[in-house]
Coordinates of C-alpha atoms and ligand atoms in Angstrom, one line a residue:
M6 CA 0.0 0.0 0.0
C7 CA 1.1 3.6 -0.4
G8 CA 2.7 5.5 2.4
I9 CA 1.8 9.1 3.4
V10 CA 3.7 11.5 5.7
G11 CA 2.8 15.1 6.4
Y12 CA 4.6 17.6 8.6
S13 CA 4.1 20.9 10.3
G14 CA 6.5 22.3 12.8
K15 CA 9.7 24.2 13.3
R16 CA 12.2 21.7 11.9
D17 CA 13.4 20.9 8.3
A18 CA 10.3 19.4 6.6
V19 CA 12.3 17.6 3.9
K20 CA 14.4 15.7 6.5
I21 CA 11.3 14.7 8.5
L22 CA 9.3 13.6 5.4
L23 CA 12.2 11.5 4.0
S24 CA 12.8 9.9 7.4
G25 CA 9.1 9.1 7.8
L26 CA 8.8 7.7 4.3
S27 CA 11.8 5.5 4.9
K28 CA 10.0 4.0 7.9
L29 CA 7.1 3.1 5.6
E30 CA 9.2 1.3 2.9
Y31 CA 8.0 -2.0 4.3
R32 CA 4.6 -1.2 2.8
G33 CA 6.1 -1.7 -0.6
Y34 CA 6.5 1.1 -3.2
D35 CA 7.7 1.8 -6.7
S36 CA 8.0 5.6 -6.6
A37 CA 8.2 8.5 -4.1
G38 CA 7.8 12.2 -3.8
I39 CA 7.4 15.2 -1.5
A40 CA 5.8 18.7 -1.7
V41 CA 7.1 21.4 0.7
C42 CA 5.9 24.8 1.4
G43 CA 9.2 26.7 0.9
D44 CA 10.2 29.7 2.8
S45 CA 8.9 31.8 -0.1
G46 CA 5.5 30.4 0.5
A47 CA 5.4 28.5 -2.8
V48 CA 4.7 24.7 -2.8
E49 CA 7.6 22.9 -4.4
I50 CA 7.3 19.3 -5.6
R51 CA 10.0 16.8 -6.2
K52 CA 9.1 13.2 -7.2
S53 CA 10.6 10.2 -8.9
K54 CA 10.0 6.7 -10.0
G55 CA 12.1 4.2 -8.0
R56 CA 13.5 4.1 -4.5
L57 CA 13.8 6.9 -2.0
T58 CA 17.4 7.3 -3.1
E59 CA 16.2 8.4 -6.5
L60 CA 14.1 11.1 -4.9
E61 CA 17.0 12.2 -2.8
K62 CA 19.1 12.6 -6.0
K63 CA 16.4 14.9 -7.4
L64 CA 16.3 16.9 -4.1
G65 CA 20.1 17.4 -4.5
D66 CA 19.4 19.4 -7.6
G67 CA 18.1 22.3 -5.5
V68 CA 17.6 22.4 -1.8
I69 CA 14.1 23.1 -0.6
T70 CA 13.9 24.8 2.8
G71 CA 10.6 24.8 4.6
H72 CA 8.8 23.6 7.7
V73 CA 5.5 22.2 6.2
G74 CA 5.0 19.5 3.7
I75 CA 3.6 16.2 2.5
G76 CA 5.4 13.0 1.2
H77 CA 4.4 9.8 -0.4
T78 CA 5.7 6.3 -1.3
R79 CA 3.5 4.9 -4.1
W80 CA 2.4 1.3 -4.6
A81 CA 0.9 1.7 -8.1
T82 CA -2.7 0.8 -8.7
H83 CA -3.8 3.1 -11.5
G84 CA -1.0 4.1 -14.0
E85 CA 2.3 2.3 -14.0
P86 CA 5.3 3.4 -12.0
S87 CA 6.7 6.6 -13.5
D88 CA 7.8 10.1 -12.6
V89 CA 4.6 11.6 -13.8
N90 CA 2.4 9.1 -12.0
S91 CA 4.3 9.5 -8.8
H92 CA 2.7 11.6 -6.0
P93 CA 2.3 14.4 -5.0
H94 CA -0.1 15.5 -7.7
K95 CA -1.0 19.1 -8.3
S96 CA -4.1 20.6 -9.9
G97 CA -4.8 24.3 -9.8
M98 CA -4.3 25.5 -6.2
V99 CA -4.3 22.0 -4.8
T100 CA -1.4 19.6 -4.1
L101 CA -2.1 16.2 -2.5
V102 CA -1.0 12.6 -1.9
H103 CA -3.3 9.7 -1.7
N104 CA -3.5 6.1 -0.5
G105 CA -6.4 4.0 -1.7
I106 CA -8.4 3.2 -4.8
I107 CA -11.0 5.6 -6.2
E108 CA -13.5 3.3 -8.0
N109 CA -15.3 6.0 -10.0
Y110 CA -12.3 8.1 -11.0
V111 CA -12.8 7.5 -14.8
K112 CA -16.3 9.0 -14.7
L113 CA -15.2 11.9 -12.5
R114 CA -12.2 12.6 -14.8
D115 CA -14.4 12.6 -17.9
K116 CA -16.7 15.1 -16.2
L117 CA -13.8 17.3 -15.1
K118 CA -12.5 17.3 -18.7
T119 CA -15.7 18.7 -19.9
R120 CA -15.1 21.6 -17.5
G121 CA -11.7 22.2 -19.0
K122 CA -9.5 20.3 -16.7
S123 CA -6.6 18.5 -18.2
F124 CA -4.6 15.6 -16.7
A125 CA -0.9 14.8 -16.9
S126 CA -1.0 11.4 -15.3
D127 CA -3.0 8.1 -15.5
T128 CA -3.8 8.2 -11.8
D129 CA -7.0 8.3 -9.9
T130 CA -5.2 10.6 -7.4
E131 CA -4.8 13.5 -9.9
V132 CA -8.6 13.3 -10.4
V133 CA -9.1 13.9 -6.6
A134 CA -6.8 16.9 -6.7
A135 CA -8.7 18.3 -9.7
L136 CA -12.0 17.7 -7.9
I137 CA -11.0 19.5 -4.7
D138 CA -9.6 22.4 -6.8
R139 CA -12.9 22.6 -8.7
Y140 CA -14.7 23.2 -5.4
Y141 CA -12.1 25.3 -3.7
I142 CA -13.3 28.9 -3.6
G143 CA -11.5 29.8 -0.4
D144 CA -12.9 27.4 2.2
A145 CA -10.4 24.4 2.3
V146 CA -12.5 22.2 4.6
E147 CA -15.7 22.8 2.5
A148 CA -13.9 21.9 -0.7
I149 CA -12.4 18.7 0.7
F150 CA -15.7 17.6 2.1
T151 CA -17.6 18.4 -1.1
A152 CA -15.1 16.4 -3.2
A153 CA -14.9 13.5 -0.8
A154 CA -18.7 13.1 -0.9
M155 CA -18.3 12.4 -4.7
L156 CA -15.6 9.8 -4.3
R157 CA -16.4 6.0 -4.3
G158 CA -13.7 3.8 -3.0
S159 CA -11.0 4.1 -0.4
Y160 CA -8.8 7.1 0.3
A161 CA -6.4 8.7 2.8
L162 CA -5.5 12.2 1.6
A163 CA -3.0 14.8 2.8
V164 CA -3.7 18.1 1.0
M165 CA -2.0 21.5 0.7
F166 CA -3.3 24.7 -1.0
D167 CA -1.2 27.3 -2.7
D168 CA -2.8 30.2 -0.9
R169 CA -2.6 28.5 2.5
P170 CA 1.1 28.2 3.2
G171 CA 1.9 26.3 6.3
E172 CA -1.4 24.4 6.4
V173 CA -1.9 20.6 5.7
Y174 CA -5.4 19.0 5.6
A175 CA -6.0 15.2 6.1
I176 CA -9.1 13.1 5.6
R177 CA -9.6 9.3 5.2
K178 CA -12.1 6.6 4.3
D179 CA -11.1 2.9 4.6
S180 CA -7.4 3.7 4.1
P181 CA -5.5 4.5 7.4
L182 CA -4.2 7.8 8.7
V183 CA -2.8 8.6 12.1
V184 CA -1.8 12.0 13.5
G185 CA 1.4 12.1 15.5
K186 CA 1.7 14.9 18.1
G187 CA 5.2 16.1 19.0
A188 CA 6.5 19.1 20.8
D189 CA 5.2 22.0 18.7
E190 CA 5.0 19.8 15.6
I191 CA 2.5 17.4 14.0
I192 CA 3.4 14.4 11.8
I193 CA 0.6 12.8 9.8
A194 CA 1.2 9.3 8.5
S195 CA -0.3 6.2 7.1
D196 CA 1.1 4.2 9.9
I197 CA 2.8 4.8 13.3
P198 CA 6.3 3.7 12.3
A199 CA 6.7 6.9 10.3
F200 CA 6.8 9.1 13.4
L201 CA 7.6 6.6 16.3
S202 CA 11.2 7.9 16.5
E203 CA 9.8 11.5 17.0
T204 CA 6.8 10.9 19.2
R205 CA 4.7 8.0 20.7
D206 CA 1.6 10.3 21.1
Y207 CA -0.9 10.2 18.3
Y208 CA -4.6 10.7 17.4
L209 CA -6.5 8.2 15.3
L210 CA -8.3 10.0 12.5
D211 CA -11.9 8.9 12.1
E212 CA -13.6 8.3 8.8
N213 CA -14.6 11.6 7.1
E214 CA -13.1 13.7 9.8
I215 CA -10.7 16.4 8.7
A216 CA -7.4 17.1 10.5
V217 CA -6.4 20.8 10.0
V218 CA -2.7 21.1 10.7
K219 CA -1.1 24.5 11.1
D220 CA 1.8 26.1 13.0
G221 CA 2.7 22.7 14.6
G222 CA -0.7 22.1 16.0
V223 CA -3.9 20.2 14.9
K224 CA -7.6 20.8 15.0
F225 CA -10.2 18.1 14.1
Y226 CA -13.5 18.9 12.3
D227 CA -16.5 17.0 11.0
Y228 CA -19.9 17.9 9.9
V229 CA -21.7 16.5 12.9
K230 CA -19.5 17.8 15.7
G231 CA -17.8 20.7 14.0
F232 CA -14.4 21.4 15.5
H233 CA -13.9 19.0 18.5
E234 CA -11.4 17.5 20.8
K235 CA -10.0 13.9 20.4
E236 CA -8.4 11.3 22.7
L237 CA -4.6 11.4 22.6
M238 CA -3.2 7.8 22.3
T239 CA 0.3 6.5 23.2
A240 CA 2.0 3.8 21.2
T241 CA 3.6 1.2 23.3
W242 CA 5.1 -1.1 20.6
D243 CA 8.5 -1.1 18.9
V244 CA 9.1 -0.2 15.3
E245 CA 9.3 -3.7 13.9
A246 CA 6.0 -4.7 15.5
A247 CA 4.5 -1.5 14.2
E248 CA 5.5 -2.3 10.6
K249 CA 3.4 -5.5 10.9
G250 CA 0.5 -3.5 12.2
G251 CA 0.9 -5.1 15.6
Y252 CA 0.8 -8.7 14.1
P253 CA 3.7 -11.0 14.8
H254 CA 4.2 -11.8 11.1
F255 CA 3.4 -10.2 7.8
M256 CA 1.6 -13.4 6.7
L257 CA -0.9 -13.1 9.6
K258 CA -1.3 -9.4 8.8
E259 CA -1.9 -10.2 5.1
M260 CA -4.4 -12.9 5.9
H261 CA -6.4 -10.4 8.0
E262 CA -6.2 -7.8 5.2
Q263 CA -8.2 -10.1 2.9
P264 CA -11.6 -8.5 3.6
A265 CA -10.2 -5.2 2.5
T266 CA -8.1 -6.5 -0.4
L267 CA -11.0 -8.5 -1.7
R268 CA -13.1 -5.4 -1.6
D269 CA -10.4 -3.5 -3.5
T270 CA -10.3 -6.3 -6.0
V271 CA -14.0 -6.8 -6.6
F272 CA -15.8 -3.6 -6.0
P273 CA -14.1 -1.4 -8.6
R274 CA -14.8 -4.0 -11.2
I275 CA -18.5 -4.3 -10.9
S276 CA -20.3 -1.1 -12.1
E277 CA -23.5 0.1 -10.4
S278 CA -25.4 -1.4 -13.3
G279 CA -23.7 -4.8 -12.7
K280 CA -21.4 -4.7 -15.7
I281 CA -18.0 -6.3 -15.0
L282 CA -14.4 -5.5 -16.0
E283 CA -15.7 -2.7 -18.4
N284 CA -12.4 -0.7 -18.0
E285 CA -10.1 -3.7 -18.3
L286 CA -11.8 -5.7 -21.1
K287 CA -13.6 -3.6 -23.7
D288 CA -14.4 -6.7 -25.8
T289 CA -14.3 -10.4 -25.1
S290 CA -15.6 -11.8 -28.4
F291 CA -12.0 -12.7 -29.4
I292 CA -11.9 -15.3 -26.5
K293 CA -12.8 -18.8 -27.8
Q294 CA -10.6 -20.9 -25.5
I295 CA -8.6 -19.9 -22.4
R296 CA -5.2 -21.3 -21.7
I297 CA -4.4 -20.4 -18.0
V298 CA -0.7 -20.5 -17.2
G299 CA 1.0 -19.9 -13.8
C300 CA 3.2 -21.4 -11.1
G301 CA 2.5 -22.7 -7.7
S302 CA -0.4 -20.9 -6.0
A303 CA -1.1 -18.9 -9.1
M304 CA -1.6 -22.1 -11.0
H305 CA -3.9 -23.3 -8.2
A306 CA -6.0 -20.2 -8.6
G307 CA -6.2 -21.1 -12.3
L308 CA -7.7 -24.4 -11.4
L309 CA -10.5 -22.7 -9.6
G310 CA -10.9 -20.3 -12.5
K311 CA -11.2 -23.3 -14.9
A312 CA -14.0 -24.8 -12.8
F313 CA -15.9 -21.5 -12.7
I314 CA -15.4 -20.3 -16.3
E315 CA -16.3 -23.7 -17.8
K316 CA -19.4 -24.1 -15.6
Y317 CA -20.9 -20.6 -16.2
A318 CA -19.4 -19.3 -19.4
R319 CA -19.0 -22.6 -21.2
V320 CA -15.6 -21.5 -22.5
P321 CA -13.1 -24.4 -22.6
V322 CA -10.2 -23.7 -20.2
T323 CA -6.9 -25.5 -19.8
V324 CA -4.5 -24.9 -16.9
D325 CA -0.8 -25.5 -17.1
I326 CA 2.3 -25.0 -15.0
A327 CA 4.4 -22.4 -16.8
S328 CA 7.6 -24.4 -16.6
E329 CA 5.9 -27.3 -18.4
F330 CA 3.8 -25.3 -20.8
R331 CA 6.7 -23.3 -22.3
Y332 CA 8.5 -26.5 -23.4
S333 CA 5.5 -28.6 -24.4
S334 CA 5.3 -27.3 -28.0
P335 CA 1.7 -26.2 -27.2
V336 CA -0.9 -26.5 -30.0
F337 CA -2.8 -23.3 -30.4
N338 CA -6.2 -22.8 -32.1
E339 CA -7.9 -19.8 -33.5
G340 CA -9.4 -17.8 -30.6
D341 CA -7.0 -19.1 -28.0
V342 CA -6.2 -16.6 -25.3
I343 CA -3.4 -17.2 -22.7
V344 CA -4.2 -15.9 -19.2
L345 CA -1.0 -15.4 -17.2
I346 CA -1.6 -15.4 -13.4
S347 CA 1.3 -13.9 -11.4
Q348 CA 1.4 -12.0 -8.1
S349 CA 4.9 -10.6 -8.7
G350 CA 4.6 -10.3 -12.5
E351 CA 8.3 -11.3 -12.6
T352 CA 8.2 -15.2 -12.4
A353 CA 10.6 -16.3 -15.1
D354 CA 8.6 -19.2 -16.5
S355 CA 5.4 -17.3 -16.6
L356 CA 7.2 -14.3 -18.3
A357 CA 8.7 -16.7 -20.8
V358 CA 5.2 -18.0 -21.7
T359 CA 4.1 -14.4 -22.3
K360 CA 6.9 -13.9 -24.8
L361 CA 6.1 -17.3 -26.4
A362 CA 2.5 -16.1 -26.9
K363 CA 3.7 -12.9 -28.5
E364 CA 5.9 -14.9 -30.9
K365 CA 2.9 -17.1 -31.8
G366 CA 0.5 -14.1 -32.2
I367 CA -1.7 -15.4 -29.3
K368 CA -3.5 -12.7 -27.3
T369 CA -2.7 -12.5 -23.6
I370 CA -4.5 -11.4 -20.5
G371 CA -2.5 -10.9 -17.3
I372 CA -3.9 -11.2 -13.7
V373 CA -1.1 -9.5 -11.9
N374 CA -0.6 -7.9 -8.5
V375 CA 2.5 -5.7 -9.1
V376 CA 1.5 -2.8 -11.3
G377 CA 4.0 -2.1 -14.1
S378 CA 5.8 -5.5 -13.6
S379 CA 7.3 -7.3 -16.5
I380 CA 4.3 -9.5 -17.2
A381 CA 1.9 -6.6 -16.7
R382 CA 3.7 -4.7 -19.3
A383 CA 4.1 -7.6 -21.7
V384 CA 0.4 -8.8 -21.9
D385 CA -2.2 -7.3 -24.2
N386 CA -4.7 -6.7 -21.3
V387 CA -4.0 -6.7 -17.6
V388 CA -6.4 -7.0 -14.7
Y389 CA -4.6 -6.0 -11.5
T390 CA -5.5 -7.9 -8.4
N391 CA -5.2 -4.7 -6.2
A392 CA -4.1 -6.8 -3.2
G393 CA -1.4 -4.4 -2.2
P394 CA 2.2 -5.4 -1.5
E395 CA 2.5 -9.0 -0.2
I396 CA 5.6 -9.3 2.0
A397 CA 5.2 -12.8 3.3
V398 CA 6.7 -15.4 0.9
A399 CA 3.6 -17.6 1.2
T400 CA 0.9 -16.0 -0.8
T401 CA -2.5 -15.5 0.8
K402 CA -4.3 -12.3 -0.1
A403 CA -2.9 -12.3 -3.6
Y404 CA -4.1 -15.8 -4.2
T405 CA -7.7 -15.0 -3.0
A406 CA -7.6 -11.9 -5.2
Q407 CA -6.5 -13.9 -8.2
V408 CA -9.4 -16.3 -7.7
A409 CA -11.8 -13.3 -7.4
V410 CA -10.6 -11.8 -10.6
L411 CA -11.0 -15.2 -12.4
Y412 CA -14.6 -15.4 -11.1
L413 CA -15.2 -11.8 -12.4
L414 CA -13.8 -12.8 -15.8
G415 CA -16.0 -15.9 -15.8
L416 CA -19.1 -13.8 -15.0
R417 CA -18.2 -11.3 -17.8
L418 CA -17.7 -14.1 -20.3
A419 CA -21.0 -15.8 -19.3
K420 CA -22.9 -12.5 -19.6
D421 CA -21.3 -11.7 -23.0
R422 CA -22.1 -15.2 -24.3
G423 CA -25.6 -15.4 -22.8
T424 CA -24.7 -18.7 -21.1
I425 CA -26.1 -17.4 -17.7
D426 CA -29.6 -16.2 -17.0
D427 CA -30.1 -12.8 -15.3
A428 CA -31.2 -14.3 -12.1
R429 CA -28.2 -16.5 -11.6
Y430 CA -25.9 -13.7 -12.8
G431 CA -27.4 -11.4 -10.2
E432 CA -27.0 -14.0 -7.4
I433 CA -23.3 -14.6 -8.1
V434 CA -22.7 -10.8 -8.5
A435 CA -24.4 -10.3 -5.1
A436 CA -22.2 -13.1 -3.6
M437 CA -19.1 -11.5 -5.0
R438 CA -20.0 -8.2 -3.3
A439 CA -20.7 -10.1 0.0
I440 CA -17.3 -11.8 0.0
P441 CA -15.4 -9.1 2.1
E442 CA -17.9 -9.3 5.0
K443 CA -18.0 -13.1 4.8
A444 CA -14.2 -13.3 4.8
A445 CA -14.2 -11.1 7.9
E446 CA -16.6 -13.6 9.5
V447 CA -14.4 -16.5 8.7
L448 CA -11.4 -14.7 10.3
T449 CA -13.4 -14.3 13.6
H450 CA -13.0 -18.1 14.1
E451 CA -9.1 -17.9 14.0
D452 CA -8.8 -19.5 17.5
E453 CA -10.7 -22.6 16.2
Y454 CA -8.2 -23.1 13.4
K455 CA -5.4 -22.5 15.9
R456 CA -6.8 -25.2 18.2
L457 CA -7.0 -27.7 15.3
A458 CA -3.4 -26.8 14.4
S459 CA -2.2 -27.6 17.9
I460 CA -3.8 -31.0 17.6
Y461 CA -2.3 -32.0 14.2
Q462 CA 1.0 -30.0 14.2
G463 CA 2.9 -33.2 15.0
A464 CA 1.5 -35.2 12.1
H465 CA 3.9 -36.7 9.6
D466 CA 1.6 -36.4 6.6
M467 CA -1.7 -34.6 5.9
F468 CA -4.1 -35.1 3.0
F469 CA -6.6 -32.6 1.5
I470 CA -9.4 -34.1 -0.5
G471 CA -12.4 -32.7 -2.4
R472 CA -14.3 -32.9 -5.7
G473 CA -14.7 -30.4 -8.5
Q474 CA -13.9 -26.9 -7.3
D475 CA -13.0 -28.3 -3.9
S476 CA -10.3 -30.5 -5.5
A477 CA -8.7 -27.4 -7.0
L478 CA -9.0 -25.6 -3.6
C479 CA -7.2 -28.5 -1.8
C480 CA -4.2 -28.0 -4.0
E481 CA -3.7 -24.6 -2.4
G482 CA -4.5 -25.8 1.1
S483 CA -1.9 -28.5 0.8
L484 CA 0.7 -26.2 -0.6
K485 CA 0.2 -23.6 2.1
L486 CA 0.8 -26.3 4.8
K487 CA 3.9 -27.7 3.0
E488 CA 5.6 -24.5 2.2
I489 CA 5.5 -22.9 5.7
S490 CA 5.3 -25.9 8.1
Y491 CA 7.5 -28.3 6.1
M492 CA 4.9 -31.1 6.9
H493 CA 4.4 -33.5 4.0
S494 CA 1.0 -33.1 2.4
E495 CA -0.9 -34.1 -0.7
A496 CA -4.1 -32.8 -2.3
Y497 CA -6.2 -35.5 -4.0
A498 CA -9.4 -35.7 -5.9
A499 CA -11.7 -37.4 -3.4
G500 CA -12.9 -39.9 -5.9
E501 CA -9.3 -40.9 -6.9
L502 CA -8.1 -41.9 -3.4
K503 CA -9.2 -45.5 -3.8
H504 CA -7.0 -45.8 -7.0
G505 CA -3.9 -46.0 -4.9
T506 CA -3.2 -43.3 -2.3
I507 CA -5.7 -44.7 0.2
S508 CA -3.1 -47.3 1.0
L509 CA -1.3 -44.4 2.9
I510 CA -4.3 -43.9 5.1
T511 CA -3.7 -45.4 8.5
E512 CA -4.9 -44.8 12.1
G513 CA -4.8 -41.1 13.0
V514 CA -3.7 -39.8 9.6
P515 CA -5.3 -36.3 9.3
V516 CA -7.4 -35.7 6.2
V517 CA -9.0 -32.3 5.4
A518 CA -12.1 -33.0 3.4
V519 CA -13.8 -30.1 1.7
A520 CA -17.4 -29.9 0.3
T521 CA -18.7 -26.6 -0.8
T522 CA -21.1 -27.7 -3.6
E523 CA -24.5 -29.5 -3.1
A524 CA -23.9 -31.6 -6.2
M525 CA -20.7 -33.1 -4.8
L526 CA -21.6 -33.3 -1.1
E527 CA -23.0 -36.8 -1.0
K528 CA -20.2 -38.3 -3.0
T529 CA -17.5 -36.5 -1.0
V530 CA -19.1 -37.7 2.2
S531 CA -18.9 -41.3 0.9
N532 CA -15.3 -40.8 0.0
V533 CA -14.6 -39.4 3.5
K534 CA -16.3 -42.4 5.0
E535 CA -13.8 -44.6 3.1
V536 CA -10.9 -42.9 4.8
S537 CA -12.6 -42.7 8.2
A538 CA -13.2 -46.4 8.1
R539 CA -9.4 -46.8 7.8
G540 CA -8.7 -44.7 10.8
A541 CA -8.2 -41.2 9.2
A542 CA -8.8 -38.2 11.5
V543 CA -11.1 -36.2 9.2
I544 CA -11.5 -32.4 9.4
F545 CA -14.6 -31.7 7.4
V546 CA -14.8 -28.2 5.8
S547 CA -18.2 -27.0 4.5
Q548 CA -21.0 -24.5 4.7
L549 CA -23.6 -27.3 3.9
E550 CA -25.8 -29.4 6.2
A551 CA -24.4 -32.9 6.3
E552 CA -24.9 -35.9 8.5
G553 CA -22.5 -36.2 11.4
G554 CA -20.4 -39.2 12.6
F555 CA -17.9 -39.4 9.7
Y556 CA -15.6 -36.7 10.8
K557 CA -13.6 -35.9 13.9
E558 CA -13.7 -32.1 13.5
K559 CA -15.8 -29.7 11.4
I560 CA -14.9 -26.3 10.2
V561 CA -18.3 -24.6 9.6
L562 CA -18.0 -21.9 6.9
P563 CA -20.4 -19.0 6.6
T564 CA -23.2 -19.6 4.1
L565 CA -22.7 -17.9 0.7
D566 CA -23.5 -18.8 -2.9
E567 CA -21.5 -22.0 -3.5
A568 CA -20.1 -20.6 -6.8
V569 CA -17.7 -18.3 -4.8
M570 CA -17.2 -20.4 -1.7
P571 CA -13.6 -21.4 -2.4
I572 CA -12.5 -17.8 -1.7
L573 CA -13.8 -18.3 1.8
A574 CA -12.9 -21.9 2.3
I575 CA -9.2 -21.3 1.8
I576 CA -8.9 -18.9 4.7
P577 CA -9.2 -21.5 7.5
M578 CA -6.6 -23.6 5.6
Q579 CA -4.3 -20.6 5.4
L580 CA -4.6 -19.9 9.1
F581 CA -4.3 -23.7 10.0
A582 CA -1.1 -23.8 8.0
Y583 CA 0.2 -20.7 9.7
Y584 CA -0.5 -22.0 13.2
V585 CA 1.0 -25.4 12.4
A586 CA 4.1 -23.7 11.2
I587 CA 4.3 -21.5 14.4
A588 CA 3.9 -24.6 16.5
R589 CA 6.7 -26.3 14.6
G590 CA 8.9 -23.3 15.1
C591 CA 9.2 -22.4 11.4
D592 CA 10.1 -19.0 9.9
V593 CA 6.6 -18.2 8.7
D594 CA 7.4 -15.1 6.6
K595 CA 10.6 -16.5 5.1
P596 CA 10.3 -20.3 4.8
R597 CA 13.5 -22.2 4.0
N598 CA 14.5 -22.5 0.3
L599 CA 11.7 -20.2 -0.9
A600 CA 11.8 -16.8 -2.6
K601 CA 8.9 -14.4 -3.0
S602 CA 9.4 -14.2 -6.7
V603 CA 11.2 -16.9 -8.7
T604 CA 12.9 -14.9 -11.3
V605 CA 15.0 -17.9 -12.5
E606 CA 14.0 -21.1 -14.4
Ligands
AGP26 C1 3.9 -18.7 -2.6 O1 3.0 -19.0 -1.5 C2 3.3 -19.5 -3.7 N1 3.1 -20.8 -3.1 C3 4.2 -19.6 -5.0 O2 4.0 -20.9 -5.4 C4 3.9 -18.6 -6.0 O3 2.5 -18.7 -6.2 C5 4.6 -18.9 -7.3 O4 6.0 -18.8 -7.1 C6 4.2 -17.9 -8.5 O5 4.6 -16.6 -8.1 P1 3.9 -15.4 -8.9 O6 2.5 -15.4 -8.5 O7 4.6 -14.2 -8.3 O8 4.1 -15.6 -10.3

């Protein structure tokens, strides 16, 4: 996610801003910038693609002296990493930085263009600056509130006005902002680490409440209470814990981010009228068959995409491991489209397939998390997963975001091909919109998954079985367990066990059995009975009503349309794997032998 820092006080604003931004680097970024109200009163902006060191080089070109300013580290969501897309953005009298995703920025930009506004960047942020400027006729608070009321999506803003030297305004919705209070100085930030070395005292900014920072002090205003006092908090944690938002590991933090990241993935892609991926895919008529290619968890997401797209859009889908596909002399047909799935957008084998597709003249779609990454730049169309930077090596929020994008693609194709009736389409769209709150509900049962992990953390082997979409889901559940706890595990189609692997089932062997579809429930239960009869300790995962007696433990999932249940069902498995790994003393965020992005063959 982007990082914001704002400063007002008596010290060198450039130094404080750069120091604060450096403490937010853990949030992941691809460009950075600052705006400072110089001693002349003019707002001076310096920004650059790349690391903070690139920005510092630009600052060396001409020293800015001032005591008030704003700074930003950008994790690109709209517009690839570049100098011009970096923040701060200026429009008219307004200079600002932003963290979040404005879902209706295209419509707002089009409307502002009709009023003569022009735009230098591809960002949603510049649209926000232009909107505030449009309504700024002298009252900064009024202009910000008016513009904010027109925004759909998430935002944290720090704003400066040309004719208000020395003042910084902050407002937020969904994205975080905290206000650090020092001795005669204020430091606004996305997260506490930015100012922890300067002060431990801070205010939590509430949604749609404005912080007015001036002369090293702060006032808070909202429409209901007007100007009002707030409780001053004191941070008691150290810097490292603060970077993880108070969580012990990035992986746990990122699992808990999933309600928010799934919201950022899904909501901007479904228009008010229910149209899907309008901005990313103008036309889908060229898609006759889909060839999904990825590695590891990305390929597992593809397996779920296949089940969904074939069921609802009736488009044939193949799923391949990139390292196999690229050397398999693949046969292509007219209308083939290769869908590359990649969190990092830099996986060597997946990138090689992108290049192979170009050579063969095959159209490509990328489902990528890192904006402006190699795969994102190489494909014909890209749909970003908007999961924010994923620091833990084991993917969680990026995987669920990949699956959500694949389901959106399936719905779009089904609608365009008329293979789904309006009623069913509406049901699944409603379910997609409900996923964030249902994912939050699953997370409230964390202690249950932790209890199960404590029971089975000593097992030598663990099996994950299911049918249809659940078989695909088990591949990811099994991999999560293996890659962070180092416990051997296998995922198996439930109906396939009796063709060999069931010989490995002996007394007490843990088997996770997943059933999220009515059609497969009965058959899965009978397969589970086969392993129970041979002594397996079954953990049954389902939202469906089923007879008891054939499992040792049950993970009850929230009810939601079965078409999208895998996105919820994987979360208990992520947490189970996490707590098994903790119990086994493993390095959860950096498992042995693994890299976050495999940029070699
Ligand atoms: C990490 O948890 C994953 N298990 C790993 O397999 C990853 O999905 C794979 O390396 C592909 O990475 P990418 O999504 O960045 O291309």
